Amino acid sequence: MLSFAPLSFARGRRRFADLSEREILALAISAEEDDGRIYDGYAERLEQDYPATATIFREMAREEDGHRRALIAEHERRFGPTIPLIRREHVADYVSRQPIWLIENLGIERIRAEAERMEKDAARFYEVAAQRSEDAGTRRLLGDLAAAERAHEHKAEELVAENLGGDARQEEDRTARRQMILTLVQPGLAGLMDGSVSTLAPIFATAFATRDPHTTLLVGLAAAVGAGISMGFTEAAHDDGKLSGRGSPIKRGLASGIMTAVGGLGHALPYLIPDFWTATSIAFAVVFLELWAIVWIQNRFMETPVLRATVQVVVGGALVLAAGAAIGGG
């Protein structure tokens, strides 16, 4: 929607209220051109994995092209064939569009939500623009376009029903879930497992060797942060995702690195407590919760049987913890 924010006095920009009717038509033409290109870009991005949704966006791009042609015809009728160059970024209080490369990396549901927002923004623009026009023909056209944009939400629903029947929608949802698992869940789970298990030995060895919460905390922080950086860079560098289809290496690296650090910090931060046995008891409880959380994630997203996940994670983690405590205590 139009946002009459304090930015309206931004240097080098015009206020929407100061635009002439010719400039408003020119702005609408360029906006329809941009939106049509955005929808075509979404369609191209989604073609391989979500062909039915790609068809929807192509149809929406054709709708925007029809609006553009109608606006150009109206501009020629009133002002001639030369259209002033004015775009969204030239108007301080006009709606903005998110960069396509930002939205397209956020998943299919985020793309669909952005398209819905675009239609609502366009409808609001045409409603306000129609109020500004003193020409009956222009006012009627802008009002019709506002109604068309408002109806696009229902049009999108019709296109979804037509192109995303039960099987197609289910297949696209499965594809989206698989992509989320490959890009975020799998590297995040690997990081959480590494951070939770691999840091147990050095942290608890230090704890029982020194009986000093402060020293244990420093070792724990170093182990968690160092492991997070190492896992993050390793995940991002070893696979660019193009052949494996695992998605953005940056996303995977961040998921792996952050979750690795979280896994290690979980049982290091209790040593902020100055009393050794209190801190150690809480750290044991945190380890218990961490390991069972990993079991749940494996079962929920990776479909690993609970018994197998328990043996792999809980039993393995307990052995590592015991080894660290034994080494430190010895």
Coordinates of C-alpha atoms in Angstrom, one line a residue:
M1 CA 0.0 0.0 0.0
L2 CA 1.0 3.6 -0.3
S3 CA 3.1 4.6 2.7
F4 CA 3.1 8.3 3.5
A5 CA 6.1 8.0 5.7
P6 CA 8.6 10.7 6.8
L7 CA 10.8 9.6 3.9
S8 CA 8.5 11.7 1.7
F9 CA 11.0 14.5 2.0
A10 CA 13.9 12.3 0.9
R11 CA 16.4 14.2 -1.2
G12 CA 15.9 13.8 -5.0
R13 CA 12.5 12.2 -4.8
R14 CA 9.0 13.5 -5.5
R15 CA 6.0 13.2 -3.3
F16 CA 3.1 11.2 -4.7
A17 CA 0.8 14.1 -3.9
D18 CA 2.9 16.4 -6.2
L19 CA 2.7 14.2 -9.3
S20 CA 0.7 15.3 -12.2
E21 CA -1.9 13.0 -13.8
R22 CA 0.5 12.4 -16.7
E23 CA 3.2 11.4 -14.2
I24 CA 0.8 9.1 -12.3
L25 CA -0.1 7.3 -15.5
A26 CA 3.6 7.0 -16.4
L27 CA 4.3 5.7 -12.9
A28 CA 1.5 3.1 -13.2
I29 CA 2.9 2.0 -16.6
S30 CA 6.4 1.4 -15.2
A31 CA 5.0 -0.3 -12.1
E32 CA 3.0 -2.8 -14.2
E33 CA 6.1 -3.5 -16.3
D34 CA 8.1 -4.2 -13.2
D35 CA 5.5 -6.4 -11.7
G36 CA 5.1 -8.4 -14.9
R37 CA 8.9 -9.0 -14.9
I38 CA 8.9 -10.0 -11.3
Y39 CA 6.1 -12.6 -12.0
D40 CA 8.0 -13.9 -15.0
G41 CA 11.1 -14.1 -12.8
Y42 CA 9.2 -16.1 -10.2
A43 CA 7.9 -18.4 -12.9
E44 CA 11.4 -19.0 -14.3
R45 CA 12.8 -19.7 -10.8
L46 CA 10.0 -22.1 -9.9
E47 CA 9.7 -23.9 -13.3
Q48 CA 11.8 -26.9 -12.5
D49 CA 10.6 -27.8 -9.0
Y50 CA 7.1 -26.2 -9.0
P51 CA 5.8 -26.2 -12.6
A52 CA 2.1 -25.7 -11.6
T53 CA 2.9 -22.6 -9.5
A54 CA 5.1 -21.3 -12.3
T55 CA 2.1 -21.5 -14.6
I56 CA 0.1 -19.3 -12.2
F57 CA 2.8 -16.6 -12.2
R58 CA 3.0 -16.6 -16.0
E59 CA -0.8 -16.0 -16.1
M60 CA -0.4 -13.2 -13.6
A61 CA 2.4 -11.7 -15.7
R62 CA 0.0 -11.7 -18.7
E63 CA -2.6 -9.9 -16.6
E64 CA -0.1 -7.2 -15.7
D65 CA 0.8 -6.9 -19.4
G66 CA -2.8 -6.3 -20.2
H67 CA -3.0 -3.5 -17.6
R68 CA 0.2 -2.0 -19.0
R69 CA -1.3 -1.8 -22.5
A70 CA -4.5 -0.2 -21.2
L71 CA -2.5 2.4 -19.4
I72 CA -0.4 3.2 -22.4
A73 CA -3.5 3.6 -24.6
E74 CA -4.9 6.0 -22.0
H75 CA -1.7 8.0 -21.9
E76 CA -1.6 8.3 -25.7
R77 CA -5.2 9.5 -25.7
R78 CA -4.6 12.3 -23.2
F79 CA -0.9 13.2 -23.5
G80 CA 0.5 11.6 -26.6
P81 CA 3.0 8.8 -27.3
T82 CA 5.9 10.1 -25.2
I83 CA 5.8 8.6 -21.7
P84 CA 7.9 10.4 -19.0
L85 CA 10.5 8.3 -17.2
I86 CA 9.3 7.9 -13.7
R87 CA 9.6 4.8 -11.6
R88 CA 8.9 3.6 -8.0
E89 CA 12.3 4.7 -6.8
H90 CA 11.6 8.3 -7.9
V91 CA 8.6 8.7 -5.6
A92 CA 9.4 8.9 -1.9
D93 CA 6.1 7.7 -0.5
Y94 CA 5.3 5.0 -3.1
V95 CA 5.3 1.3 -2.5
S96 CA 8.6 -0.6 -2.9
R97 CA 9.3 -4.1 -4.1
Q98 CA 11.7 -6.5 -2.4
P99 CA 14.6 -7.6 -4.7
I100 CA 13.6 -10.8 -6.5
W101 CA 16.9 -12.5 -5.5
L102 CA 16.0 -11.9 -1.8
I103 CA 12.4 -13.3 -2.1
E104 CA 13.1 -16.2 -4.4
N105 CA 15.6 -17.7 -1.8
L106 CA 13.0 -17.7 0.9
G107 CA 10.8 -20.6 -0.3
I108 CA 7.7 -21.0 -2.3
E109 CA 5.2 -20.0 0.4
R110 CA 7.2 -16.7 0.9
I111 CA 7.0 -16.1 -2.9
R112 CA 3.2 -16.7 -2.9
A113 CA 2.8 -14.3 0.1
E114 CA 4.9 -11.6 -1.7
A115 CA 2.7 -11.9 -4.8
E116 CA -0.4 -11.4 -2.7
R117 CA 1.1 -8.3 -1.1
M118 CA 2.0 -6.9 -4.5
E119 CA -1.6 -7.2 -5.7
K120 CA -2.9 -5.4 -2.5
D121 CA -0.3 -2.7 -3.0
A122 CA -1.3 -2.2 -6.6
A123 CA -5.0 -2.0 -5.7
R124 CA -4.4 0.6 -3.1
F125 CA -2.3 2.7 -5.5
Y126 CA -5.0 2.7 -8.2
E127 CA -7.7 3.6 -5.7
V128 CA -5.7 6.6 -4.5
A129 CA -4.7 7.5 -8.1
A130 CA -8.3 7.4 -9.3
Q131 CA -9.2 10.0 -6.6
R132 CA -6.6 12.3 -8.0
S133 CA -7.8 12.2 -11.6
E134 CA -10.2 14.8 -13.0
D135 CA -10.7 13.1 -16.4
A136 CA -13.6 10.7 -16.5
G137 CA -11.9 8.2 -18.8
T138 CA -8.8 8.1 -16.7
R139 CA -10.7 7.9 -13.5
R140 CA -12.8 5.0 -14.8
L141 CA -9.7 3.1 -16.0
L142 CA -7.9 3.5 -12.7
G143 CA -11.0 2.4 -10.8
D144 CA -11.3 -0.6 -13.1
L145 CA -7.7 -1.5 -12.5
A146 CA -8.1 -1.1 -8.7
A147 CA -11.1 -3.5 -8.9
A148 CA -9.0 -5.9 -11.1
E149 CA -6.2 -5.9 -8.6
R150 CA -8.6 -6.5 -5.7
A151 CA -10.0 -9.4 -7.7
H152 CA -6.6 -10.9 -8.4
E153 CA -6.7 -12.5 -5.0
H154 CA -9.7 -14.5 -6.1
K155 CA -8.1 -14.9 -9.5
A156 CA -5.1 -16.4 -7.9
E157 CA -7.3 -18.8 -6.0
E158 CA -9.0 -19.9 -9.2
L159 CA -5.6 -20.4 -10.9
V160 CA -4.5 -22.4 -7.8
A161 CA -7.6 -24.6 -8.1
E162 CA -7.0 -25.0 -11.8
N163 CA -3.3 -25.6 -11.8
L164 CA -2.7 -27.0 -8.3
G165 CA -5.1 -29.8 -8.0
G166 CA -4.7 -32.2 -5.1
D167 CA -1.8 -34.2 -6.6
A168 CA 0.1 -31.2 -8.0
R169 CA -0.2 -29.2 -4.7
Q170 CA 0.8 -32.2 -2.7
E171 CA 3.8 -32.9 -4.9
E172 CA 4.9 -29.2 -4.7
D173 CA 4.5 -29.3 -0.9
R174 CA 6.6 -32.4 -0.7
T175 CA 9.2 -30.8 -2.9
A176 CA 9.3 -27.7 -0.7
R177 CA 9.6 -29.9 2.4
R178 CA 12.5 -31.8 0.9
Q179 CA 14.3 -28.6 0.0
M180 CA 13.9 -27.2 3.5
I181 CA 15.3 -30.5 4.9
L182 CA 18.2 -30.5 2.6
T183 CA 19.0 -26.8 3.0
L184 CA 18.3 -26.1 6.7
V185 CA 17.3 -29.1 8.7
Q186 CA 20.0 -31.6 7.6
P187 CA 23.0 -29.3 8.0
G188 CA 21.4 -27.8 11.2
L189 CA 20.9 -31.2 12.7
A190 CA 24.5 -32.2 11.8
G191 CA 25.7 -29.1 13.5
L192 CA 23.6 -29.6 16.6
M193 CA 24.8 -33.2 16.9
D194 CA 28.4 -32.2 16.5
G195 CA 28.2 -29.3 18.9
S196 CA 26.3 -31.2 21.5
V197 CA 28.4 -34.4 21.4
S198 CA 31.9 -33.4 20.3
T199 CA 32.2 -30.6 23.0
L200 CA 31.1 -32.9 25.8
A201 CA 34.5 -34.5 26.4
P202 CA 36.6 -31.2 26.5
I203 CA 34.1 -29.4 28.7
F204 CA 33.5 -32.0 31.3
A205 CA 37.1 -33.1 31.3
T206 CA 38.0 -29.5 32.1
A207 CA 35.3 -29.3 34.7
F208 CA 36.3 -32.4 36.7
A209 CA 40.0 -31.7 36.3
T210 CA 39.9 -28.1 37.6
R211 CA 36.6 -27.9 39.5
D212 CA 36.7 -24.3 38.4
P213 CA 33.5 -23.0 36.7
H214 CA 35.2 -20.0 35.2
T215 CA 37.9 -22.1 33.5
T216 CA 35.3 -24.6 32.3
L217 CA 33.2 -21.8 30.9
L218 CA 36.2 -20.4 28.9
V219 CA 37.0 -23.8 27.5
G220 CA 33.4 -24.4 26.7
L221 CA 33.0 -21.1 24.9
A222 CA 36.2 -21.7 22.9
A223 CA 35.1 -25.2 22.0
A224 CA 31.6 -24.2 21.0
V225 CA 32.5 -21.1 19.0
G226 CA 35.5 -22.8 17.3
A227 CA 33.4 -25.8 16.4
G228 CA 30.6 -23.6 15.0
I229 CA 33.0 -21.6 12.8
S230 CA 34.7 -24.8 11.6
M231 CA 31.4 -26.6 10.8
G232 CA 29.9 -23.6 9.1
F233 CA 32.8 -23.0 6.7
T234 CA 33.1 -26.7 6.0
E235 CA 29.4 -27.1 5.1
A236 CA 29.5 -24.0 2.9
A237 CA 32.7 -24.8 1.1
H238 CA 32.4 -28.5 0.4
D239 CA 29.2 -28.3 -1.7
D240 CA 27.9 -25.4 -3.7
G241 CA 24.5 -27.1 -4.1
K242 CA 24.3 -26.9 -7.8
L243 CA 24.8 -30.6 -8.5
S244 CA 23.5 -32.0 -5.2
G245 CA 20.4 -29.8 -5.2
R246 CA 20.9 -29.0 -1.5
G247 CA 20.4 -25.3 -1.9
S248 CA 22.4 -22.2 -1.0
P249 CA 25.8 -23.0 0.6
I250 CA 25.5 -19.8 2.7
K251 CA 22.2 -20.9 4.2
R252 CA 23.6 -24.4 4.9
G253 CA 26.8 -23.0 6.3
L254 CA 24.9 -20.6 8.6
A255 CA 22.5 -23.4 9.7
S256 CA 25.3 -25.8 10.5
G257 CA 27.6 -23.2 12.2
I258 CA 24.9 -21.6 14.3
M259 CA 23.5 -24.9 15.5
T260 CA 26.9 -26.3 16.2
A261 CA 27.7 -23.3 18.5
V262 CA 24.2 -23.6 20.1
G263 CA 24.9 -27.3 20.9
G264 CA 28.1 -26.5 22.6
L265 CA 27.0 -23.4 24.4
G266 CA 24.0 -25.2 25.9
H267 CA 26.2 -27.1 28.4
A268 CA 28.9 -24.5 28.7
L269 CA 26.8 -21.6 29.8
P270 CA 25.7 -23.2 33.1
Y271 CA 29.3 -22.7 34.3
L272 CA 28.4 -19.0 34.6
I273 CA 27.2 -20.2 38.0
P274 CA 30.1 -19.9 40.5
D275 CA 29.2 -23.1 42.5
F276 CA 30.8 -26.0 40.7
W277 CA 28.3 -28.8 41.6
T278 CA 25.2 -26.6 40.9
A279 CA 26.6 -25.6 37.5
T280 CA 27.6 -29.2 36.7
S281 CA 24.2 -30.6 37.7
I282 CA 22.5 -28.1 35.4
A283 CA 24.9 -28.8 32.6
F284 CA 24.0 -32.6 32.9
A285 CA 20.3 -31.7 32.6
V286 CA 21.0 -29.5 29.6
V287 CA 22.9 -32.4 27.9
F288 CA 20.0 -34.7 28.6
L289 CA 17.6 -32.3 26.9
E290 CA 19.9 -31.6 24.0
L291 CA 20.3 -35.3 23.2
W292 CA 16.6 -36.0 23.3
A293 CA 15.9 -32.9 21.2
I294 CA 18.2 -34.4 18.5
V295 CA 16.4 -37.7 18.7
W296 CA 13.1 -35.9 18.2
I297 CA 14.4 -33.9 15.2
Q298 CA 15.8 -37.0 13.6
N299 CA 12.5 -38.8 14.0
R300 CA 10.4 -35.9 13.0
F301 CA 12.3 -34.7 9.9
M302 CA 14.7 -37.4 8.9
E303 CA 12.2 -40.2 9.7
T304 CA 14.8 -42.1 11.7
P305 CA 13.3 -44.7 14.0
V306 CA 13.3 -43.6 17.6
L307 CA 15.2 -46.6 18.9
R308 CA 18.0 -46.2 16.3
A309 CA 18.2 -42.5 17.0
T310 CA 18.3 -43.1 20.7
V311 CA 21.2 -45.5 20.4
Q312 CA 23.1 -43.2 18.0
V313 CA 22.6 -40.0 19.9
V314 CA 21.7 -40.6 23.6
V315 CA 23.9 -43.6 24.2
G316 CA 26.8 -42.2 22.1
G317 CA 26.5 -38.8 23.9
A318 CA 26.5 -40.5 27.3
L319 CA 29.6 -42.4 26.4
V320 CA 31.4 -39.3 25.3
L321 CA 30.3 -37.4 28.5
A322 CA 31.5 -40.3 30.7
A323 CA 34.8 -40.4 28.9
G324 CA 35.4 -36.7 29.4
A325 CA 34.4 -36.9 33.1
A326 CA 36.6 -39.9 33.6
I327 CA 39.6 -38.3 31.9
G328 CA 39.1 -35.1 33.9
G329 CA 38.6 -36.9 37.2
G330 CA 41.6 -39.1 36.6

